[in-house]
PDB file of C-alpha atoms and ligand atoms in Angstrom:
ATOM      1  CA  MET G   1      12.037  10.056 -23.804  1.00 93.00           C
ATOM      2  CA  LEU G   2       9.315   7.800 -22.447  1.00 97.00           C
ATOM      3  CA  ILE G   3       6.807   9.390 -20.132  1.00 98.00           C
ATOM      4  CA  VAL G   4       4.667   7.172 -18.087  1.00 98.00           C
ATOM      5  CA  GLY G   5       1.794   8.151 -15.834  1.00 98.00           C
ATOM      6  CA  ASN G   6       1.020   5.832 -12.911  1.00 98.00           C
ATOM      7  CA  GLN G   7      -2.547   6.914 -11.960  1.00 98.00           C
ATOM      8  CA  LYS G   8      -2.607   4.422  -8.971  1.00 98.00           C
ATOM      9  CA  THR G   9      -6.213   4.433  -7.652  1.00 98.00           C
ATOM     10  CA  TYR G  10      -6.529   8.222  -7.622  1.00 98.00           C
ATOM     11  CA  LEU G  11      -9.450   8.597 -10.055  1.00 98.00           C
ATOM     12  CA  ASN G  12     -13.059   7.616 -10.362  1.00 98.00           C
ATOM     13  CA  LYS G  13     -14.640   7.140 -13.662  1.00 98.00           C
ATOM     14  CA  GLU G  14     -16.018  10.643 -14.231  1.00 98.00           C
ATOM     15  CA  GLU G  15     -12.497  11.930 -13.330  1.00 98.00           C
ATOM     16  CA  VAL G  16     -10.861   9.549 -15.803  1.00 98.00           C
ATOM     17  CA  LEU G  17     -13.231  10.866 -18.521  1.00 98.00           C
ATOM     18  CA  ASP G  18     -12.481  14.426 -17.636  1.00 98.00           C
ATOM     19  CA  PHE G  19      -8.675  13.684 -17.750  1.00 98.00           C
ATOM     20  CA  ILE G  20      -8.944  12.080 -21.161  1.00 97.00           C
ATOM     21  CA  GLU G  21     -10.894  15.020 -22.496  1.00 97.00           C
ATOM     22  CA  LYS G  22      -8.626  17.579 -21.072  1.00 97.00           C
ATOM     23  CA  THR G  23      -5.434  15.885 -22.422  1.00 96.00           C
ATOM     24  CA  SER G  24      -6.851  14.945 -25.808  1.00 93.00           C
ATOM     25  CA  SER G  25      -4.587  17.548 -27.659  1.00 89.00           C
ATOM     26  CA  VAL G  26      -1.415  15.905 -26.533  1.00 88.00           C
ATOM     27  CA  ASP G  27       0.823  13.827 -28.846  1.00 83.00           C
ATOM     28  CA  CYS G  28       0.548  10.497 -27.104  1.00 82.00           C
ATOM     29  CA  SER G  29       3.030   8.601 -29.078  1.00 83.00           C
ATOM     30  CA  LYS G  30       5.618   8.485 -26.363  1.00 85.00           C
ATOM     31  CA  VAL G  31       3.300   8.741 -23.368  1.00 97.00           C
ATOM     32  CA  VAL G  32       2.084   5.664 -21.495  1.00 98.00           C
ATOM     33  CA  ILE G  33      -0.826   5.816 -19.014  1.00 98.00           C
ATOM     34  CA  CYS G  34      -1.129   3.133 -16.513  1.00 98.00           C
ATOM     35  CA  PRO G  35      -4.685   3.378 -15.034  1.00 98.00           C
ATOM     36  CA  SER G  36      -6.458   1.018 -12.749  1.00 98.00           C
ATOM     37  CA  TYR G  37      -7.414  -2.159 -14.553  1.00 98.00           C
ATOM     38  CA  ILE G  38     -10.921  -1.128 -14.693  1.00 98.00           C
ATOM     39  CA  TYR G  39     -10.245   1.849 -16.956  1.00 98.00           C
ATOM     40  CA  ILE G  40      -7.853   0.204 -19.354  1.00 98.00           C
ATOM     41  CA  ASP G  41     -10.574  -0.402 -22.026  1.00 97.00           C
ATOM     42  CA  LEU G  42     -11.840   3.101 -21.571  1.00 97.00           C
ATOM     43  CA  TYR G  43      -8.344   4.604 -22.389  1.00 97.00           C
ATOM     44  CA  LYS G  44      -7.953   2.185 -25.287  1.00 96.00           C
ATOM     45  CA  GLU G  45     -11.253   3.168 -26.757  1.00 95.00           C
ATOM     46  CA  THR G  46     -11.395   6.941 -26.126  1.00 94.00           C
ATOM     47  CA  SER G  47      -7.799   8.123 -25.949  1.00 95.00           C
ATOM     48  CA  ARG G  48      -4.689   7.916 -27.989  1.00 94.00           C
ATOM     49  CA  TYR G  49      -2.430   7.046 -25.073  1.00 97.00           C
ATOM     50  CA  ILE G  50      -0.257   3.957 -25.092  1.00 97.00           C
ATOM     51  CA  VAL G  51      -1.755   1.979 -22.211  1.00 98.00           C
ATOM     52  CA  GLY G  52      -0.038   0.096 -19.474  1.00 98.00           C
ATOM     53  CA  ALA G  53      -1.163  -1.876 -16.327  1.00 98.00           C
ATOM     54  CA  GLN G  54      -0.045  -1.137 -12.808  1.00 98.00           C
ATOM     55  CA  ASN G  55       0.439  -4.829 -11.877  1.00 98.00           C
ATOM     56  CA  VAL G  56      -0.164  -8.338 -13.312  1.00 98.00           C
ATOM     57  CA  SER G  57      -0.830 -11.826 -11.985  1.00 98.00           C
ATOM     58  CA  GLU G  58       2.073 -14.206 -11.555  1.00 98.00           C
ATOM     59  CA  LYS G  59       0.114 -16.904 -13.027  1.00 98.00           C
ATOM     60  CA  GLY G  60      -1.591 -17.601 -16.507  1.00 97.00           C
ATOM     61  CA  ASN G  61      -5.235 -17.713 -17.164  1.00 98.00           C
ATOM     62  CA  GLY G  62      -7.215 -20.010 -14.827  1.00 98.00           C
ATOM     63  CA  ALA G  63      -8.416 -20.461 -11.296  1.00 98.00           C
ATOM     64  CA  THR G  64      -7.004 -17.230  -9.797  1.00 97.00           C
ATOM     65  CA  THR G  65      -9.921 -15.224  -8.461  1.00 98.00           C
ATOM     66  CA  GLY G  66      -9.394 -11.541  -8.386  1.00 97.00           C
ATOM     67  CA  GLU G  67      -6.183 -11.612 -10.433  1.00 98.00           C
ATOM     68  CA  ILE G  68      -5.591 -10.126 -13.971  1.00 98.00           C
ATOM     69  CA  SER G  69      -3.408 -12.307 -16.243  1.00 98.00           C
ATOM     70  CA  ALA G  70      -0.759 -10.967 -18.806  1.00 98.00           C
ATOM     71  CA  SER G  71      -2.718 -12.768 -21.390  1.00 98.00           C
ATOM     72  CA  GLN G  72      -5.973 -10.802 -20.478  1.00 98.00           C
ATOM     73  CA  LEU G  73      -3.942  -7.597 -20.578  1.00 98.00           C
ATOM     74  CA  ALA G  74      -2.421  -8.437 -23.983  1.00 98.00           C
ATOM     75  CA  SER G  75      -5.893  -9.146 -25.286  1.00 98.00           C
ATOM     76  CA  LEU G  76      -6.971  -5.503 -24.364  1.00 98.00           C
ATOM     77  CA  GLY G  77      -3.995  -4.141 -26.258  1.00 98.00           C
ATOM     78  CA  VAL G  78      -1.863  -3.279 -23.203  1.00 98.00           C
ATOM     79  CA  ASP G  79       1.815  -2.653 -24.138  1.00 98.00           C
ATOM     80  CA  TYR G  80       3.481  -2.095 -20.734  1.00 98.00           C
ATOM     81  CA  SER G  81       3.026  -3.088 -17.171  1.00 99.00           C
ATOM     82  CA  ILE G  82       4.621  -1.748 -13.955  1.00 99.00           C
ATOM     83  CA  VAL G  83       6.080  -4.546 -11.741  1.00 98.00           C
ATOM     84  CA  GLY G  84       7.734  -4.324  -8.413  1.00 98.00           C
ATOM     85  CA  HIS G  85       6.407  -0.895  -7.442  1.00 98.00           C
ATOM     86  CA  SER G  86       7.581  -0.078  -3.912  1.00 98.00           C
ATOM     87  CA  GLU G  87       3.812   0.206  -2.870  1.00 98.00           C
ATOM     88  CA  ARG G  88       3.456  -3.388  -3.695  1.00 98.00           C
ATOM     89  CA  ARG G  89       6.749  -4.405  -2.351  1.00 98.00           C
ATOM     90  CA  ASP G  90       5.917  -2.821   0.980  1.00 97.00           C
ATOM     91  CA  GLU G  91       2.166  -3.228   1.338  1.00 97.00           C
ATOM     92  CA  GLN G  92       1.749  -6.616  -0.509  1.00 96.00           C
ATOM     93  CA  LYS G  93       5.079  -7.894   0.619  1.00 98.00           C
ATOM     94  CA  GLU G  94       6.116  -8.690  -2.972  1.00 98.00           C
ATOM     95  CA  ILE G  95       9.718 -10.070  -3.307  1.00 98.00           C
ATOM     96  CA  SER G  96      12.029 -10.740  -6.252  1.00 98.00           C
ATOM     97  CA  GLU G  97      10.566 -14.145  -6.761  1.00 98.00           C
ATOM     98  CA  ASN G  98       6.999 -12.654  -7.354  1.00 98.00           C
ATOM     99  CA  ILE G  99       8.459  -9.986  -9.605  1.00 98.00           C
ATOM    100  CA  TYR G 100      10.425 -12.464 -11.615  1.00 98.00           C
ATOM    101  CA  ASN G 101       7.244 -14.569 -12.277  1.00 98.00           C
ATOM    102  CA  LYS G 102       5.309 -11.465 -13.292  1.00 98.00           C
ATOM    103  CA  ILE G 103       8.134 -10.313 -15.752  1.00 98.00           C
ATOM    104  CA  VAL G 104       8.097 -13.845 -17.383  1.00 98.00           C
ATOM    105  CA  ARG G 105       4.432 -13.781 -17.802  1.00 98.00           C
ATOM    106  CA  LEU G 106       4.452 -10.281 -19.311  1.00 98.00           C
ATOM    107  CA  LEU G 107       7.316 -11.048 -21.722  1.00 98.00           C
ATOM    108  CA  GLU G 108       5.577 -14.304 -22.884  1.00 98.00           C
ATOM    109  CA  ASN G 109       2.658 -11.958 -23.855  1.00 98.00           C
ATOM    110  CA  ASP G 110       4.790  -9.255 -25.544  1.00 98.00           C
ATOM    111  CA  ILE G 111       4.136  -6.782 -22.829  1.00 98.00           C
ATOM    112  CA  LYS G 112       7.078  -4.570 -21.675  1.00 98.00           C
ATOM    113  CA  PRO G 113       7.780  -4.700 -18.022  1.00 98.00           C
ATOM    114  CA  LEU G 114       8.454  -1.389 -16.207  1.00 99.00           C
ATOM    115  CA  PHE G 115      10.552  -2.734 -13.512  1.00 99.00           C
ATOM    116  CA  CYS G 116      10.633  -0.493 -10.336  1.00 98.00           C
ATOM    117  CA  ILE G 117      13.640  -0.404  -8.015  1.00 98.00           C
ATOM    118  CA  GLY G 118      14.549   2.017  -5.265  1.00 98.00           C
ATOM    119  CA  GLU G 119      15.895   2.427  -1.728  1.00 98.00           C
ATOM    120  CA  HIS G 120      14.175   3.375   1.511  1.00 98.00           C
ATOM    121  CA  LEU G 121      15.443   6.601   3.227  1.00 98.00           C
ATOM    122  CA  GLU G 122      17.396   4.707   5.974  1.00 98.00           C
ATOM    123  CA  GLU G 123      19.169   2.758   3.167  1.00 98.00           C
ATOM    124  CA  LYS G 124      20.120   6.087   1.428  1.00 98.00           C
ATOM    125  CA  LYS G 125      21.201   7.573   4.786  1.00 98.00           C
ATOM    126  CA  SER G 126      23.389   4.538   5.510  1.00 98.00           C
ATOM    127  CA  GLY G 127      25.045   4.739   2.060  1.00 97.00           C
ATOM    128  CA  SER G 128      23.621   1.427   0.743  1.00 98.00           C
ATOM    129  CA  THR G 129      21.544   2.775  -2.157  1.00 98.00           C
ATOM    130  CA  LYS G 130      23.804   0.838  -4.724  1.00 98.00           C
ATOM    131  CA  ASP G 131      23.714  -2.369  -2.833  1.00 98.00           C
ATOM    132  CA  VAL G 132      19.942  -2.343  -2.428  1.00 98.00           C
ATOM    133  CA  ILE G 133      19.102  -1.610  -5.994  1.00 98.00           C
ATOM    134  CA  GLY G 134      21.869  -3.819  -7.319  1.00 98.00           C
ATOM    135  CA  LYS G 135      20.365  -6.736  -5.415  1.00 98.00           C
ATOM    136  CA  GLN G 136      16.911  -5.910  -6.652  1.00 98.00           C
ATOM    137  CA  ILE G 137      18.191  -5.989 -10.209  1.00 98.00           C
ATOM    138  CA  LEU G 138      20.448  -9.163 -10.035  1.00 98.00           C
ATOM    139  CA  GLU G 139      17.894 -11.293  -8.125  1.00 98.00           C
ATOM    140  CA  VAL G 140      15.626 -10.950 -11.111  1.00 98.00           C
ATOM    141  CA  PHE G 141      17.983 -10.417 -14.122  1.00 98.00           C
ATOM    142  CA  ASP G 142      20.176 -13.368 -13.201  1.00 98.00           C
ATOM    143  CA  ARG G 143      17.259 -15.671 -13.913  1.00 98.00           C
ATOM    144  CA  LEU G 144      16.436 -14.139 -17.366  1.00 98.00           C
ATOM    145  CA  ASP G 145      17.993 -14.582 -20.824  1.00 96.00           C
ATOM    146  CA  SER G 146      19.490 -11.471 -22.403  1.00 96.00           C
ATOM    147  CA  ASN G 147      16.750 -11.409 -25.081  1.00 96.00           C
ATOM    148  CA  MET G 148      14.271 -10.973 -22.279  1.00 98.00           C
ATOM    149  CA  ILE G 149      16.302  -8.363 -20.411  1.00 98.00           C
ATOM    150  CA  THR G 150      16.550  -6.193 -23.573  1.00 98.00           C
ATOM    151  CA  ASN G 151      12.661  -5.756 -23.459  1.00 98.00           C
ATOM    152  CA  ILE G 152      12.662  -4.516 -19.790  1.00 98.00           C
ATOM    153  CA  VAL G 153      12.517  -0.811 -18.796  1.00 98.00           C
ATOM    154  CA  ILE G 154      13.813  -0.005 -15.332  1.00 98.00           C
ATOM    155  CA  ALA G 155      12.238   2.724 -13.340  1.00 98.00           C
ATOM    156  CA  TYR G 156      14.435   4.126 -10.566  1.00 98.00           C
ATOM    157  CA  GLU G 157      12.032   5.411  -7.826  1.00 98.00           C
ATOM    158  CA  PRO G 158      13.773   6.345  -4.437  1.00 98.00           C
ATOM    159  CA  ILE G 159      10.937   5.277  -2.123  1.00 98.00           C
ATOM    160  CA  TRP G 160      11.464   8.451   0.127  1.00 98.00           C
ATOM    161  CA  ALA G 161      10.931  10.576  -3.000  1.00 98.00           C
ATOM    162  CA  ILE G 162       7.521   9.070  -3.800  1.00 98.00           C
ATOM    163  CA  GLY G 163       4.691  11.425  -3.058  1.00 98.00           C
ATOM    164  CA  THR G 164       6.734  13.524  -0.700  1.00 98.00           C
ATOM    165  CA  GLY G 165       7.869  16.334  -2.911  1.00 97.00           C
ATOM    166  CA  LEU G 166      11.465  15.338  -2.108  1.00 98.00           C
ATOM    167  CA  THR G 167      13.812  14.435  -4.902  1.00 98.00           C
ATOM    168  CA  PRO G 168      17.470  13.407  -5.008  1.00 98.00           C
ATOM    169  CA  THR G 169      19.954  15.956  -6.326  1.00 98.00           C
ATOM    170  CA  ASN G 170      20.668  15.798 -10.049  1.00 98.00           C
ATOM    171  CA  ASP G 171      24.095  14.509  -9.238  1.00 98.00           C
ATOM    172  CA  GLU G 172      22.793  11.805  -7.029  1.00 98.00           C
ATOM    173  CA  ILE G 173      20.301  10.684  -9.849  1.00 98.00           C
ATOM    174  CA  ILE G 174      23.135  10.674 -12.346  1.00 98.00           C
ATOM    175  CA  GLU G 175      25.382   8.623 -10.080  1.00 98.00           C
ATOM    176  CA  THR G 176      22.653   5.986  -9.381  1.00 98.00           C
ATOM    177  CA  VAL G 177      21.358   5.773 -12.994  1.00 98.00           C
ATOM    178  CA  GLN G 178      24.906   5.360 -14.188  1.00 98.00           C
ATOM    179  CA  TYR G 179      25.447   2.683 -11.722  1.00 98.00           C
ATOM    180  CA  ILE G 180      22.299   0.819 -13.029  1.00 98.00           C
ATOM    181  CA  LYS G 181      23.274   1.159 -16.548  1.00 98.00           C
ATOM    182  CA  ASP G 182      26.913   0.096 -16.037  1.00 98.00           C
ATOM    183  CA  LEU G 183      25.931  -2.852 -13.877  1.00 98.00           C
ATOM    184  CA  ILE G 184      23.598  -4.139 -16.701  1.00 98.00           C
ATOM    185  CA  LYS G 185      26.078  -3.433 -19.423  1.00 98.00           C
ATOM    186  CA  ASP G 186      29.022  -5.152 -17.574  1.00 98.00           C
ATOM    187  CA  LYS G 187      27.079  -8.118 -16.474  1.00 97.00           C
ATOM    188  CA  TYR G 188      24.681  -8.828 -19.442  1.00 97.00           C
ATOM    189  CA  GLU G 189      26.202  -6.735 -22.234  1.00 97.00           C
ATOM    190  CA  ILE G 190      22.829  -4.972 -22.708  1.00 97.00           C
ATOM    191  CA  GLU G 191      21.903  -1.225 -22.735  1.00 97.00           C
ATOM    192  CA  ILE G 192      18.694  -0.739 -21.067  1.00 96.00           C
ATOM    193  CA  MET G 193      16.349   2.217 -20.711  1.00 98.00           C
ATOM    194  CA  VAL G 194      16.190   3.828 -17.169  1.00 98.00           C
ATOM    195  CA  LEU G 195      13.337   6.182 -16.082  1.00 98.00           C
ATOM    196  CA  TYR G 196      13.381   8.270 -13.052  1.00 98.00           C
ATOM    197  CA  GLY G 197      10.306   8.462 -10.735  1.00 98.00           C
ATOM    198  CA  GLY G 198       9.475  10.194  -7.408  1.00 98.00           C
ATOM    199  CA  SER G 199       7.847  13.526  -7.068  1.00 98.00           C
ATOM    200  CA  VAL G 200       8.293  14.596 -10.692  1.00 98.00           C
ATOM    201  CA  SER G 201       6.292  17.761 -11.072  1.00 98.00           C
ATOM    202  CA  ARG G 202       5.830  21.095 -12.915  1.00 98.00           C
ATOM    203  CA  LYS G 203       8.143  22.625 -10.330  1.00 98.00           C
ATOM    204  CA  ASN G 204      11.219  20.341 -10.818  1.00 98.00           C
ATOM    205  CA  ILE G 205      10.851  19.096 -14.489  1.00 98.00           C
ATOM    206  CA  ASP G 206      13.102  21.691 -16.034  1.00 98.00           C
ATOM    207  CA  LEU G 207      15.900  20.769 -13.557  1.00 98.00           C
ATOM    208  CA  LEU G 208      15.421  17.117 -14.025  1.00 98.00           C
ATOM    209  CA  ASN G 209      15.394  17.616 -17.805  1.00 98.00           C
ATOM    210  CA  GLU G 210      19.054  18.755 -17.483  1.00 98.00           C
ATOM    211  CA  ILE G 211      19.977  15.018 -16.757  1.00 98.00           C
ATOM    212  CA  SER G 212      20.719  13.494 -20.133  1.00 97.00           C
ATOM    213  CA  ILE G 213      21.328   9.996 -18.804  1.00 98.00           C
ATOM    214  CA  ILE G 214      17.738   9.313 -17.913  1.00 98.00           C
ATOM    215  CA  ASP G 215      15.433   7.960 -20.592  1.00 98.00           C
ATOM    216  CA  GLY G 216      12.115   9.292 -19.234  1.00 98.00           C
ATOM    217  CA  TYR G 217      10.038   9.553 -16.207  1.00 98.00           C
ATOM    218  CA  LEU G 218       7.455   7.548 -14.097  1.00 98.00           C
ATOM    219  CA  ILE G 219       5.019  10.068 -12.719  1.00 98.00           C
ATOM    220  CA  GLY G 220       2.423   9.561 -10.031  1.00 98.00           C
ATOM    221  CA  GLY G 221       0.543  12.485  -8.485  1.00 98.00           C
ATOM    222  CA  ALA G 222       1.234  14.830 -11.461  1.00 98.00           C
ATOM    223  CA  SER G 223      -0.080  12.313 -13.974  1.00 98.00           C
ATOM    224  CA  ILE G 224      -3.705  12.923 -12.861  1.00 98.00           C
ATOM    225  CA  LYS G 225      -3.602  16.623 -13.167  1.00 98.00           C
ATOM    226  CA  PRO G 226      -4.155  17.508 -16.923  1.00 97.00           C
ATOM    227  CA  ASP G 227      -2.470  20.917 -16.981  1.00 97.00           C
ATOM    228  CA  GLU G 228       0.538  19.696 -15.031  1.00 98.00           C
ATOM    229  CA  PHE G 229       0.875  16.416 -17.022  1.00 97.00           C
ATOM    230  CA  LEU G 230       0.598  18.284 -20.345  1.00 96.00           C
ATOM    231  CA  TYR G 231       3.273  20.773 -19.184  1.00 96.00           C
ATOM    232  CA  ILE G 232       5.621  18.018 -18.176  1.00 97.00           C
ATOM    233  CA  ILE G 233       5.005  16.300 -21.533  1.00 96.00           C
ATOM    234  CA  SER G 234       5.612  19.617 -23.504  1.00 95.00           C
ATOM    235  CA  THR G 235       9.052  20.086 -21.912  1.00 95.00           C
ATOM    236  CA  ASN G 236      10.073  16.649 -23.382  1.00 91.00           C
ATOM    237  CA  GLU G 237       8.897  17.160 -26.966  1.00 79.00           C
TER     238      GLU G 237
HETATM  239  P1  13P N 301       4.752  10.506  -7.322  1.00 51.04           P
HETATM  240  O1  13P N 301       5.118  11.150  -8.618  1.00 51.04           O
HETATM  241  O2  13P N 301       3.411  11.000  -6.794  1.00 51.04           O
HETATM  242  O3  13P N 301       5.860  10.822  -6.309  1.00 51.04           O
HETATM  243  O4  13P N 301       4.687   8.979  -7.469  1.00 51.04           O
HETATM  244  C1  13P N 301       5.726   8.322  -8.123  1.00 51.04           C
HETATM  245  C2  13P N 301       5.330   6.974  -8.382  1.00 51.04           C
HETATM  246  O5  13P N 301       5.139   6.222  -7.446  1.00 51.04           O
HETATM  247  C3  13P N 301       5.160   6.505  -9.802  1.00 51.04           C
HETATM  248  O6  13P N 301       5.069   5.170  -9.815  1.00 51.04           O
END
């Protein structure tokens, strides 16, 4: 199981230091923390977490003010990076073309992309979840070689479940994750890891852990609360 904490921009520096101290007892070998860029060095130097980024530039090193390149992330020892998070698709208007470019930059630098996909509530209600996420996957994967696809981890995050306390039923998660795995197996003959994300918490983790088909979790709000995060990790040891 791979547990990934996406700490978004929730924490200031003192809060990051407090989080690191309060979670220092945890076995970090399968836990990835994706902090804001500005705290990556802090996590690398003062914690044992595997460290990921929340985003990456589409371009290489050069004249791109305000961006952070994959090569820069690699030079800090970053092992993973989220790409295509719905908050960036919706707010920064990122589309598959941008996500494809980012994935290529990451793989060139031996960083594993955590590729987020998911449907809006209206899309779920109209029964088009599989169409939406199938399109999100194929628009990117059709342009990649199989040796690149193998290194990608998918995070299925229904957008309506993010930060709302709502989650799909276990049966719904199983059906969607099975669809994702089958699609990639049939089309590219590759087995890929699929994480679930969206309101994962202390309250629902035992129920979610009953789903054997998922390979881990992408956790937002609960990844900044030391006790809750430690509890979720402890249920997956
Ligand atoms: P929450 O766990 O807060 O719903 O956020 C999920 C998420 O967006 C992780 O990337």
